PDB file of C-alpha atoms in Angstrom:
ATOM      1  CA  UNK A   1       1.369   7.559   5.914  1.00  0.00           C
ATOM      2  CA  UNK A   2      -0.863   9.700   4.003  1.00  0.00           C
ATOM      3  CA  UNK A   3      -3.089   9.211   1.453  1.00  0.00           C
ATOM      4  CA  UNK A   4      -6.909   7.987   1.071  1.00  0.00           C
ATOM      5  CA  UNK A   5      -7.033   5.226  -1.545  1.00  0.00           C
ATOM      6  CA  UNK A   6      -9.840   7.369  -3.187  1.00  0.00           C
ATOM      7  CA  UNK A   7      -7.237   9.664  -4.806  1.00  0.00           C
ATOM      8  CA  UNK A   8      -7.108   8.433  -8.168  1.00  0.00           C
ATOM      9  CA  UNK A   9      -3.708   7.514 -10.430  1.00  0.00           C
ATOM     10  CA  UNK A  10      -1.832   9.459 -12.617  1.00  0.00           C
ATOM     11  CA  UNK A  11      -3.601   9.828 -15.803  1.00  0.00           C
ATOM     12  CA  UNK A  12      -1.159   8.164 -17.789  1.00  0.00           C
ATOM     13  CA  UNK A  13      -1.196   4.946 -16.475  1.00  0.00           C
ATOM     14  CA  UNK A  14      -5.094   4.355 -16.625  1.00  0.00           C
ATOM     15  CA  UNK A  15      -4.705   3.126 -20.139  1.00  0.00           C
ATOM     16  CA  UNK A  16      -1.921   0.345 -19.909  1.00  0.00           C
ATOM     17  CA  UNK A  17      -1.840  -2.906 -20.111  1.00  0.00           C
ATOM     18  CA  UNK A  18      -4.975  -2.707 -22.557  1.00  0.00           C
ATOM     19  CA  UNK A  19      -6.937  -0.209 -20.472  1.00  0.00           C
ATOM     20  CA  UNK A  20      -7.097  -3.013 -17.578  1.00  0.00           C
ATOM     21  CA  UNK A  21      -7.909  -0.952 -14.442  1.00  0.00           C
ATOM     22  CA  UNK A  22      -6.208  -3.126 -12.067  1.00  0.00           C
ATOM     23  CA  UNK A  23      -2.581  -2.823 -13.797  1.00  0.00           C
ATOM     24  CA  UNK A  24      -0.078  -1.796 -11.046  1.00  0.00           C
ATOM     25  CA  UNK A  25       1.601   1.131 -11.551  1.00  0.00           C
ATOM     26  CA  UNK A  26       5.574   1.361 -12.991  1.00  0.00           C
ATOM     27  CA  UNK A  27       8.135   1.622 -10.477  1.00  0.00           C
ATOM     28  CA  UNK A  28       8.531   4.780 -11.225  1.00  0.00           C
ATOM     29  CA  UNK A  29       4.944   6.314 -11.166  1.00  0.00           C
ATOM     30  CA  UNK A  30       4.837   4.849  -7.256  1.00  0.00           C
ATOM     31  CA  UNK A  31       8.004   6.531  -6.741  1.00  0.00           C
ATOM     32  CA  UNK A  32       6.232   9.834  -8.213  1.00  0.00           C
ATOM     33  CA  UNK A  33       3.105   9.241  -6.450  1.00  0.00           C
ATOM     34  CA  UNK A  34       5.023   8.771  -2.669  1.00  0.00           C
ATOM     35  CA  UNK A  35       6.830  11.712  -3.019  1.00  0.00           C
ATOM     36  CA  UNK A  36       4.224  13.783  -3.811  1.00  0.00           C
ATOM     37  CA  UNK A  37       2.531  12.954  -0.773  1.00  0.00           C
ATOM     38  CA  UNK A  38       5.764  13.910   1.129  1.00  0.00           C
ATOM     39  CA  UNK A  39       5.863  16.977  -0.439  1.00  0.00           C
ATOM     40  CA  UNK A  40       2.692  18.030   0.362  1.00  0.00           C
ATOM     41  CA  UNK A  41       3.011  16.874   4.078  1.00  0.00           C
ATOM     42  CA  UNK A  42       5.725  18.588   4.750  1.00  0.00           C
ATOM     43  CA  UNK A  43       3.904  22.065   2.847  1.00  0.00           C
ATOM     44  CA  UNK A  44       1.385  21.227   6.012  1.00  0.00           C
ATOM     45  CA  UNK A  45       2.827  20.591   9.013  1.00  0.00           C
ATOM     46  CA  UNK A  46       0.096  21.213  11.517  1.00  0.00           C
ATOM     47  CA  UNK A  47      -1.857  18.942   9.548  1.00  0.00           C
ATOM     48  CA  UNK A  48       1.056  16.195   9.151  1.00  0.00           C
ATOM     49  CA  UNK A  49       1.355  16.759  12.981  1.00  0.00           C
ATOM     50  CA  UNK A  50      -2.517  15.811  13.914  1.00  0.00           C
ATOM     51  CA  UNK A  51      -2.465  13.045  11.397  1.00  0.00           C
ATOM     52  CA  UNK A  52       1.037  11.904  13.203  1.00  0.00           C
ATOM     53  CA  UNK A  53      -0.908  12.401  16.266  1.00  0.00           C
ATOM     54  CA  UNK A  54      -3.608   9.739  15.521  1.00  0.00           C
ATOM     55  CA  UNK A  55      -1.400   7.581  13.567  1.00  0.00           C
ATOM     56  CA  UNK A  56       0.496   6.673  16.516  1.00  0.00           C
ATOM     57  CA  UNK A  57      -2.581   6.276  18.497  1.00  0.00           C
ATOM     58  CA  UNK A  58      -3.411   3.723  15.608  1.00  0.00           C
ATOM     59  CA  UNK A  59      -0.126   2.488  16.579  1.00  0.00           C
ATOM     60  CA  UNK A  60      -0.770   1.850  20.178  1.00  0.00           C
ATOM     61  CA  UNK A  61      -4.352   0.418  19.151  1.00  0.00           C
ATOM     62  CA  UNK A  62      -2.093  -2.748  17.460  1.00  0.00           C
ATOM     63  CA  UNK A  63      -0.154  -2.928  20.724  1.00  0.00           C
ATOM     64  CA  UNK A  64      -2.495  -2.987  22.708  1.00  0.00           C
ATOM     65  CA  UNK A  65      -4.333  -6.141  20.664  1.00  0.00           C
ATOM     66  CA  UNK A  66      -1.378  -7.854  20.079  1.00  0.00           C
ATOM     67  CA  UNK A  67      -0.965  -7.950  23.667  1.00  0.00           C
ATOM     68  CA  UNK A  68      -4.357  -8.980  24.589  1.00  0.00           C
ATOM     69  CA  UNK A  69      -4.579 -12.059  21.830  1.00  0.00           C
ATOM     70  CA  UNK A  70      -1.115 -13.408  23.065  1.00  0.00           C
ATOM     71  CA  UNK A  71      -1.957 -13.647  26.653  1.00  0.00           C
ATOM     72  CA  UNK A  72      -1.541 -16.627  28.465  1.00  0.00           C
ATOM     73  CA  UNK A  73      -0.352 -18.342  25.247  1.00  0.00           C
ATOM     74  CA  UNK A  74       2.669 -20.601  26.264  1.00  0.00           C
ATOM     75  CA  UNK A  75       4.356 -21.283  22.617  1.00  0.00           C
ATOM     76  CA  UNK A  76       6.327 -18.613  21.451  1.00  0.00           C
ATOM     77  CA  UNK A  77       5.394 -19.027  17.584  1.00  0.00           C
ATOM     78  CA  UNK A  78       1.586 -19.163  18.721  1.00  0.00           C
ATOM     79  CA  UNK A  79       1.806 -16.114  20.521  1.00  0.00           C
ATOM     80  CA  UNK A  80       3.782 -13.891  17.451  1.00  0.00           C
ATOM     81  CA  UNK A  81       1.062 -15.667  15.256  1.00  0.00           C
ATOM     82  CA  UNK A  82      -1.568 -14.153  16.965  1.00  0.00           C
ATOM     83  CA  UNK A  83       0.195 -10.466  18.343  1.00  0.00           C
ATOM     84  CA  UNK A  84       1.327 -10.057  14.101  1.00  0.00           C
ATOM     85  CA  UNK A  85      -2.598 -10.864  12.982  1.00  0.00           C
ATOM     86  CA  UNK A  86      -3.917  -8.053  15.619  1.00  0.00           C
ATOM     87  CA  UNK A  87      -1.169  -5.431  14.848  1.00  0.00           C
ATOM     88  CA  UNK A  88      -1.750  -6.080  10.970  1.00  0.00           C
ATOM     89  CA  UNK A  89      -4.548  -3.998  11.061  1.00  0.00           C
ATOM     90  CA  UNK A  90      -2.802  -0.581  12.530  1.00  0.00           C
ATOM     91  CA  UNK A  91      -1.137  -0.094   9.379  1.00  0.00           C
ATOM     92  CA  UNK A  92      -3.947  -0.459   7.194  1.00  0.00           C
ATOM     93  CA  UNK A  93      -6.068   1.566   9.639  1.00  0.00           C
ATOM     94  CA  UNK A  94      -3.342   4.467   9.223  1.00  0.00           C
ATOM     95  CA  UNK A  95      -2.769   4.255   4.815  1.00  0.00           C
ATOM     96  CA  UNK A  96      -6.315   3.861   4.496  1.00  0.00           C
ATOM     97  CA  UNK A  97      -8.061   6.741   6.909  1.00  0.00           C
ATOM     98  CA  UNK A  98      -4.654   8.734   5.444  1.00  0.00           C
ATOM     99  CA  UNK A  99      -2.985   9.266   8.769  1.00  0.00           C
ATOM    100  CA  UNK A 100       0.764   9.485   9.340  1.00  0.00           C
ATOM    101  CA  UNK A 101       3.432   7.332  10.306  1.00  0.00           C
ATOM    102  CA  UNK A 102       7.106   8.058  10.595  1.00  0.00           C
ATOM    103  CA  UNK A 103       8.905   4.882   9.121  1.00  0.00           C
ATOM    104  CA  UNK A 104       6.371   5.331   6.397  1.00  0.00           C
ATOM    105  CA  UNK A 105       7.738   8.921   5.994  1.00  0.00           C
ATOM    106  CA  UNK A 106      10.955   8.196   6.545  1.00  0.00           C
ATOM    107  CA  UNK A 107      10.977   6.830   2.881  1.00  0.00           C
ATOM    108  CA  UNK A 108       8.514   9.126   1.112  1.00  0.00           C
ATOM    109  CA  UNK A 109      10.593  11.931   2.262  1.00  0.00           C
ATOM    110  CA  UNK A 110      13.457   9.907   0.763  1.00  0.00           C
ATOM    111  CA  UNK A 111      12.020   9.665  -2.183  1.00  0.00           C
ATOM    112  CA  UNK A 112      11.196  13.612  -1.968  1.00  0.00           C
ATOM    113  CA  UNK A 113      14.833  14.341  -1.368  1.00  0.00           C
ATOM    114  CA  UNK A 114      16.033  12.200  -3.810  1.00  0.00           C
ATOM    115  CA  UNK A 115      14.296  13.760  -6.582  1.00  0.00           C
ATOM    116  CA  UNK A 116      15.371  16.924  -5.198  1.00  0.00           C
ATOM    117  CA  UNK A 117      11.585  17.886  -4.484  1.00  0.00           C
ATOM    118  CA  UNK A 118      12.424  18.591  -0.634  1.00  0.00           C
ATOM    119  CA  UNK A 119      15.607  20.082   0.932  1.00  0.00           C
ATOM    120  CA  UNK A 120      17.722  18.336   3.711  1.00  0.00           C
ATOM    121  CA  UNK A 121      16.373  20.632   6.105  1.00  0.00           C
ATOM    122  CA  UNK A 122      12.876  19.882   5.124  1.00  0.00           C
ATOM    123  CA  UNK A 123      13.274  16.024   5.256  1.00  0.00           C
ATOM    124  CA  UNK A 124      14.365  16.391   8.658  1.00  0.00           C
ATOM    125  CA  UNK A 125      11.713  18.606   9.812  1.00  0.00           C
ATOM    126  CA  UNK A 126       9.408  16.274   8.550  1.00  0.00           C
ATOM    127  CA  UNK A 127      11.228  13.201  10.639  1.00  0.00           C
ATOM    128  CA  UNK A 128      11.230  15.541  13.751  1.00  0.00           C
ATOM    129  CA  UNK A 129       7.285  16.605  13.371  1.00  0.00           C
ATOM    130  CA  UNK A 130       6.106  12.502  12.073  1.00  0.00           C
ATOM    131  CA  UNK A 131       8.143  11.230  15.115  1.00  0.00           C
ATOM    132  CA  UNK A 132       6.946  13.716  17.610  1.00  0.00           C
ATOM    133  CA  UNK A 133       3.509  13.400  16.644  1.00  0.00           C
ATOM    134  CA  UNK A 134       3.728   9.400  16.669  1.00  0.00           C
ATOM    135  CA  UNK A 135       5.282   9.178  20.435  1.00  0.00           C
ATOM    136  CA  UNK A 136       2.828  11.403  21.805  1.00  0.00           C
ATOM    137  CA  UNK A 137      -0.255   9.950  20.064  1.00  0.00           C
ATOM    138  CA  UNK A 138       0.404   6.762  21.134  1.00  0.00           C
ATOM    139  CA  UNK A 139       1.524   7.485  24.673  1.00  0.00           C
ATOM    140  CA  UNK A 140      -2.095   9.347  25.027  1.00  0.00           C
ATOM    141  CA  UNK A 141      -3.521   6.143  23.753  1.00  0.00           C
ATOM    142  CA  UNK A 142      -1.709   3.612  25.981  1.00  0.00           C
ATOM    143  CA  UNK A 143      -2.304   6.334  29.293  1.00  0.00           C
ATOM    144  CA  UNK A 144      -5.708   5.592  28.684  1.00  0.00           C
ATOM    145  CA  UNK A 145      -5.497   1.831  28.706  1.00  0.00           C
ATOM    146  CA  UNK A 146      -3.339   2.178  31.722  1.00  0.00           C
ATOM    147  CA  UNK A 147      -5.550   4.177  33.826  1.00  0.00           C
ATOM    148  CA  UNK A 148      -8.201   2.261  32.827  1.00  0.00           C
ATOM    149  CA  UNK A 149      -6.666  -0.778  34.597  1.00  0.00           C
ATOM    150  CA  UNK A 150      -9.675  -3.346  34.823  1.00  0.00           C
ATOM    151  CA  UNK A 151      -8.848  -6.054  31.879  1.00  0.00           C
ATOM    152  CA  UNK A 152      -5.334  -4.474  31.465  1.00  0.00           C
ATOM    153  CA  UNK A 153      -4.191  -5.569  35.193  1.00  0.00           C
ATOM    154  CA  UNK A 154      -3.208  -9.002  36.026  1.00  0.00           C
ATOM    155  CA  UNK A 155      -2.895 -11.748  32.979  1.00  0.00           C
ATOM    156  CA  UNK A 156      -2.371  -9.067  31.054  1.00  0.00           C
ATOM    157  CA  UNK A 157      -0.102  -6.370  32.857  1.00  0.00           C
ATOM    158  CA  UNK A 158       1.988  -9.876  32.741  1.00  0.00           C
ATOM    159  CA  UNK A 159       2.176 -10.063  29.572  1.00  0.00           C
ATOM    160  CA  UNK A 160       2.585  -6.817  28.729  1.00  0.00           C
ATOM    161  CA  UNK A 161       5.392  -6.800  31.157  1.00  0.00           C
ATOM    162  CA  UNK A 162       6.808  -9.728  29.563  1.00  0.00           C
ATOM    163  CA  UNK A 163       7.126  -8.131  26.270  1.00  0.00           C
ATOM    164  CA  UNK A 164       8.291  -4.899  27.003  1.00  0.00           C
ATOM    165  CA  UNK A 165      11.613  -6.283  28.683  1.00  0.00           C
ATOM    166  CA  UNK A 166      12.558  -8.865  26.112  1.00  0.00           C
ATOM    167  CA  UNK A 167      12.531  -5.729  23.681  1.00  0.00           C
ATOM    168  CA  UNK A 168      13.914  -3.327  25.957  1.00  0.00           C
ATOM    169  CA  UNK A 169      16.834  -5.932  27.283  1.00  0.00           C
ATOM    170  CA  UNK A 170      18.240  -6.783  23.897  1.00  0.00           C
ATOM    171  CA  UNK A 171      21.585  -5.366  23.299  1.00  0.00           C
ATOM    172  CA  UNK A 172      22.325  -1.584  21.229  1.00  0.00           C
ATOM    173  CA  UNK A 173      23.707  -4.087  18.175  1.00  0.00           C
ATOM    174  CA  UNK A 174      20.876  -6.231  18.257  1.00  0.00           C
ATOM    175  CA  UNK A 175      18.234  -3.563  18.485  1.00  0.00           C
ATOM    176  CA  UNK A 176      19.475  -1.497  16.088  1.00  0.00           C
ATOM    177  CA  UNK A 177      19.774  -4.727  13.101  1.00  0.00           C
ATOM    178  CA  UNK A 178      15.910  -5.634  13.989  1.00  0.00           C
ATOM    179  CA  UNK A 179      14.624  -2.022  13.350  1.00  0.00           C
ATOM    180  CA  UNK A 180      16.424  -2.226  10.280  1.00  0.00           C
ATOM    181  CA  UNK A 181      14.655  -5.395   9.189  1.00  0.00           C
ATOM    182  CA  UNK A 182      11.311  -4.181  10.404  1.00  0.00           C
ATOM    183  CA  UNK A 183      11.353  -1.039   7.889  1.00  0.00           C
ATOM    184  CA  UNK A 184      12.702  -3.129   5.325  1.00  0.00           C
ATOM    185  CA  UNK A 185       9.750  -5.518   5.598  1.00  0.00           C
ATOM    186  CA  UNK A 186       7.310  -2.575   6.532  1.00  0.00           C
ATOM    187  CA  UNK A 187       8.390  -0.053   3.710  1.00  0.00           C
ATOM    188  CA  UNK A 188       8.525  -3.187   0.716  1.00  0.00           C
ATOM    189  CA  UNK A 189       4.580  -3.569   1.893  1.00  0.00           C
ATOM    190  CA  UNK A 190       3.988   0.135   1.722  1.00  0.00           C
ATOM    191  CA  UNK A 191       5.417   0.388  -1.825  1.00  0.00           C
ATOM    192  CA  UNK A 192       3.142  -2.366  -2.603  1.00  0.00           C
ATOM    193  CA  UNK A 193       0.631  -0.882  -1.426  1.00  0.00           C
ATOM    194  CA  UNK A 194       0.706   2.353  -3.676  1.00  0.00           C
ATOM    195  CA  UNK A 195       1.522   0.342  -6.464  1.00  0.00           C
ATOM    196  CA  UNK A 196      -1.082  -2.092  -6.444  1.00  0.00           C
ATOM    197  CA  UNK A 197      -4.920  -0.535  -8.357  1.00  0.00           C
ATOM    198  CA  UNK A 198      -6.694  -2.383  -6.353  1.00  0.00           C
ATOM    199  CA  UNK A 199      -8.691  -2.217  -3.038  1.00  0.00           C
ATOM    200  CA  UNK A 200      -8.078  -5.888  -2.090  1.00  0.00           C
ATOM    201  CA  UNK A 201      -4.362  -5.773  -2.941  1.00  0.00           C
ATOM    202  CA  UNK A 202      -3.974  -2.575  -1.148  1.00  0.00           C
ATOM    203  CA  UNK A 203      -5.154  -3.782   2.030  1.00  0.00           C
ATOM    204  CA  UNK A 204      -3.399  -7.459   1.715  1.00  0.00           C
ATOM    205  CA  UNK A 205       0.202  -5.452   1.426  1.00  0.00           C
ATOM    206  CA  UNK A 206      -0.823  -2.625   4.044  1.00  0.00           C
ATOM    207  CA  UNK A 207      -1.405  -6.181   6.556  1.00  0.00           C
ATOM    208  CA  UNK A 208       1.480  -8.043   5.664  1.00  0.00           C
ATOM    209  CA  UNK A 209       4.889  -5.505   6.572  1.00  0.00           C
ATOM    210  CA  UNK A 210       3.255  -4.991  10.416  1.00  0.00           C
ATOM    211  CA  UNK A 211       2.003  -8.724  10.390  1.00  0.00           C
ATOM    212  CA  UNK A 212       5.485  -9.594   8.985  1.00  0.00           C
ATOM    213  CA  UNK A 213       7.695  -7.312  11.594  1.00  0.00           C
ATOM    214  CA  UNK A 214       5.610  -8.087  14.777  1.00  0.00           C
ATOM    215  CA  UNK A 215       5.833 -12.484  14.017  1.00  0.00           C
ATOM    216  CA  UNK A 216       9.815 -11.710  13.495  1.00  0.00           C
ATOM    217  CA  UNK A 217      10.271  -9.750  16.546  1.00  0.00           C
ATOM    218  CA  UNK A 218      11.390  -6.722  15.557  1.00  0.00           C
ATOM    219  CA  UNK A 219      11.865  -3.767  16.422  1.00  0.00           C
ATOM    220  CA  UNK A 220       9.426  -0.559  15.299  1.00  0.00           C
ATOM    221  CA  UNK A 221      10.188   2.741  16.815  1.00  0.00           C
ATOM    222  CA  UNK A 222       6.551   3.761  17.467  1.00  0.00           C
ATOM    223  CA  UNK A 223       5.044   0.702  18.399  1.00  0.00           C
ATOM    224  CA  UNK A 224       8.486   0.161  21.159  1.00  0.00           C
ATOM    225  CA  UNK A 225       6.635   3.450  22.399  1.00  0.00           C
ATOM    226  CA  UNK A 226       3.597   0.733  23.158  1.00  0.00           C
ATOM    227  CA  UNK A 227       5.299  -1.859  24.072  1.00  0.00           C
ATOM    228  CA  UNK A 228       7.526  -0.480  26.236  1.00  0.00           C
ATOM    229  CA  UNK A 229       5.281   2.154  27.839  1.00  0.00           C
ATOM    230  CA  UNK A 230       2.579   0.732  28.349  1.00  0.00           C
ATOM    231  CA  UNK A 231       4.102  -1.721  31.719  1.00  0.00           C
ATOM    232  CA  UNK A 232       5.334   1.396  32.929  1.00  0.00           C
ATOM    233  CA  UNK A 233       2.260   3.229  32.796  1.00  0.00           C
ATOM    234  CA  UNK A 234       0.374   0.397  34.306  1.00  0.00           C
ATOM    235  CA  UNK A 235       2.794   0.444  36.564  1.00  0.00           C
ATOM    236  CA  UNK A 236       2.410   4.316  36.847  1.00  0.00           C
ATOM    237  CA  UNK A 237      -1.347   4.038  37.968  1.00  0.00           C
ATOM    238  CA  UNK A 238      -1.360   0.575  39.509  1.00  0.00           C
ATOM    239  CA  UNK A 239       1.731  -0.209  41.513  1.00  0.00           C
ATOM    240  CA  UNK A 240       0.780  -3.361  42.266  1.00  0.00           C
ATOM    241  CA  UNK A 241       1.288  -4.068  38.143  1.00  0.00           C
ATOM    242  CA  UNK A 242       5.019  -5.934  37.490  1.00  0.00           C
ATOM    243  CA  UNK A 243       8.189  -4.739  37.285  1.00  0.00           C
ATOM    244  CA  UNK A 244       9.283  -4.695  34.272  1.00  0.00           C
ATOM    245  CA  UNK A 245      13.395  -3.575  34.896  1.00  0.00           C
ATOM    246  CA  UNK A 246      12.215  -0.788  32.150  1.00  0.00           C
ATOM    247  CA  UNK A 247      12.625   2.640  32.580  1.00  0.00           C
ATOM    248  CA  UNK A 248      11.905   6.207  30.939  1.00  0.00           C
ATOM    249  CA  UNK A 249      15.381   7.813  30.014  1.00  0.00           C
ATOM    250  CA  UNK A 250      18.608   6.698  28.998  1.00  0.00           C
ATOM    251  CA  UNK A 251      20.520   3.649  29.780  1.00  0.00           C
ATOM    252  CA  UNK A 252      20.744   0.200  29.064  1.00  0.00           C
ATOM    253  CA  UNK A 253      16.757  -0.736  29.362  1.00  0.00           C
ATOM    254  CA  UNK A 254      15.710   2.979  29.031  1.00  0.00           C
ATOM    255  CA  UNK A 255      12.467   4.093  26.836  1.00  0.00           C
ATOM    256  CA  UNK A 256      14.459   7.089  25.463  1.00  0.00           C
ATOM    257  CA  UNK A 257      17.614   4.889  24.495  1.00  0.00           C
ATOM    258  CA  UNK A 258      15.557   2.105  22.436  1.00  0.00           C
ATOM    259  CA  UNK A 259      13.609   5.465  20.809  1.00  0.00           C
ATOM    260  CA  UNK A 260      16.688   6.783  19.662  1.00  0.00           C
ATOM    261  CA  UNK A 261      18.350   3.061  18.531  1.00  0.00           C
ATOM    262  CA  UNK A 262      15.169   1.862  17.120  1.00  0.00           C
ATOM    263  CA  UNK A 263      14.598   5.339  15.348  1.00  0.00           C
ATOM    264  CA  UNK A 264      18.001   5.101  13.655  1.00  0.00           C
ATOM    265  CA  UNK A 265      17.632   1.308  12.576  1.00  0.00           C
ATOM    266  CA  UNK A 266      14.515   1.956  11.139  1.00  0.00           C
ATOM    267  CA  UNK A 267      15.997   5.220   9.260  1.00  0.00           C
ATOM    268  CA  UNK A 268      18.291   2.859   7.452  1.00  0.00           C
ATOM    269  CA  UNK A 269      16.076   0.215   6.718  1.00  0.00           C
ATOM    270  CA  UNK A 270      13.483   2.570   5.135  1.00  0.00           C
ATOM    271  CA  UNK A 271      15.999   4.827   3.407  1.00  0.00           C
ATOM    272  CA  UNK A 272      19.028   2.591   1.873  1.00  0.00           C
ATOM    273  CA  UNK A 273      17.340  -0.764   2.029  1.00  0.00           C
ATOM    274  CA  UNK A 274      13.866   0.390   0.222  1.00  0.00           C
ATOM    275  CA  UNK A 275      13.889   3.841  -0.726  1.00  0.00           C
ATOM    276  CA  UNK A 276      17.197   4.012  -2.608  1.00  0.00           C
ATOM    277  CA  UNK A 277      16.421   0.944  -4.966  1.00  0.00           C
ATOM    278  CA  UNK A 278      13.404   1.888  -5.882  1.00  0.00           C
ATOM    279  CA  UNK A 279      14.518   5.282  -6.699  1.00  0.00           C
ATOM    280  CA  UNK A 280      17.503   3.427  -8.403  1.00  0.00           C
ATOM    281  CA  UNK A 281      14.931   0.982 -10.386  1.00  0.00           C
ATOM    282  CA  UNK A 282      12.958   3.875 -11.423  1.00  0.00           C
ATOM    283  CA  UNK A 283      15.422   5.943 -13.181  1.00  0.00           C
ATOM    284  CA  UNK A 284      17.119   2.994 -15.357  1.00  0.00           C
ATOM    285  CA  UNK A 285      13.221   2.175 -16.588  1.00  0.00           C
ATOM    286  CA  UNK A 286      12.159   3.578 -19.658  1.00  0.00           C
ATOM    287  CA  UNK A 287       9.983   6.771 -19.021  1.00  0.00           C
ATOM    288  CA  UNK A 288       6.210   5.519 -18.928  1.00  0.00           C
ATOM    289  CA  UNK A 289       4.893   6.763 -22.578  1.00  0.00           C
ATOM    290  CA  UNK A 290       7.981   4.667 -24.278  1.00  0.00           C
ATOM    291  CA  UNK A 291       7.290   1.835 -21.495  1.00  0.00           C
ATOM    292  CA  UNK A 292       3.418   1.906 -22.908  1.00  0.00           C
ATOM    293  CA  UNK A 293       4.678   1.701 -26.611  1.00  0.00           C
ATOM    294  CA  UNK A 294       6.938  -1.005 -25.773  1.00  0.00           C
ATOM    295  CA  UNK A 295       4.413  -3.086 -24.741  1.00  0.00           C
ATOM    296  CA  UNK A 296       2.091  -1.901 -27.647  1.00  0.00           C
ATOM    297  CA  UNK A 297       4.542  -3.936 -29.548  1.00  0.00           C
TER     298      UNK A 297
END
């Protein structure tokens, strides 16, 4: 999702709170500031799609860490621990450098559509473009890795192996609840994150909602593209790599089928679940100037 932190905040919020710099902003001046950054994505799109493109090779940079911290670790809370500390840092990598990632967009563009700044047809030209951009950039990424073989085969091609199937195994129902907790936990830390004024706030909410989704298992569209890609591709280049019982298309362990599960869970729990009340919260505030007199008094 979008944005260097350098950009600075609406004017007329610098002065409240007794001109204290690190005041977050209203609810409804994040709302503003998100959509604006949908808006001007989707004015862009070969831009949006390069910085889609290296956000999801961010992406499949967490993966591929989480992965390598968890292997050979035998207790399952040990090993989320440590795969949710090494993803953490994708998301913060992407908000920071102001690269793109679809569940982030998925909300911005809500946000956009809600204020009637972008059309229907323009929200989901900016899903199709994000999402696109996301699955190729981190399939690139995790090619790589795979071709590379070398510390990626054995322990690890285990491991990754391991992964992949428990994610790819679970049923339609089940898959489709845990993407919508993962954008509901992943979307609350990106509003945080463009609410909060400063840099050590910013970076402590942009950690927590991948740190939070990864140690509760669920399930992210982009970095399933990782997870679940990555044994096959190792597989791809080095058949002697496990089986993993995935496979590319459709059907019951099938790449394409959790894409389009996941994609739809994660829709929801970014749009209705953090989106909408925000939205919701912001238009039953007071506007800001009356807010800032308010608290004058």
């Amino acid at each position: 999702m979008s944005e260097s932190v350098a950009r600075p905040y609406p004017v007329q919020t610098a002065g409240r709170a007794g001109g204290d710099p690190f005041e977050p902003l209203s609810v409804g001046a994040m709302v503003d500031r998100i959509a604006d950054m949908a808006v001007e994505k989707s004015a862009h799109p070969c831009g949006f799609l390069l910085r889609s493109l290296v956000g999801g090779a961010m992406v499949g940079f967490g993966a591929l860490l989480s992965l390598v911290v968890s292997t050979g670790v035998r207790t399952p809370g040990i090993a989320s621990l440590l795969m949710g500390l090494a993803f953490g840092m994708s998301f913060v990598l992407i908000l920071v450098s102001g690269m793109s990632l679809i569940t982030a967009d998925m909300a911005a563009g809500f946000f956009a559509l809600l204020q009637r700044r972008m059309s229907g047809g323009g929200y989901i030209r900016l899903l199709v473009i994000g999402l696109g951009g996301n699955i190729v950039g981190t399939l690139v990424f995790i090619a790589v890795c795979a071709a590379a073989g070398g510390p990626y085969l054995g322990a690890f091609a285990t491991r990754a192996a391991t992964v992949g199937a428990q994610k790819a195994g679970q049923s339609l129902w089940t898959t489709f609840l845990l993407a919508v907790l993962c954008t509901w936990f992943l979307q609350t830390a990106m509003c945080m994150y463009y609410k909060a004024r400063s840099d050590v706030a910013r970076m402590g909410f942009a950690f927590y909602g991948p740190f939070a989704f990864v140690i509760g298992s669920d399930q992210h569209v982009v970095a399933n593209v990782g997870f679940l890609g990555l044994p096959l591709l190792l597989n791809a280049f080095h058949p002697s790599a496990p089986h993993c019982g995935i496979a590319w298309g459709l059907g019951s362990h099938g790449l394409v089928t959790n894409i389009c599960v996941t994609s739809i869970g994660n829709l929801v729990g970014g749009t209705l679940f953090v989106a909408l009340p925000f939205y919701v919260i912001a238009r039953l505030q007071p506007p800001e100037r009356q807010q800032v007199a308010l608290m004058g008094h």
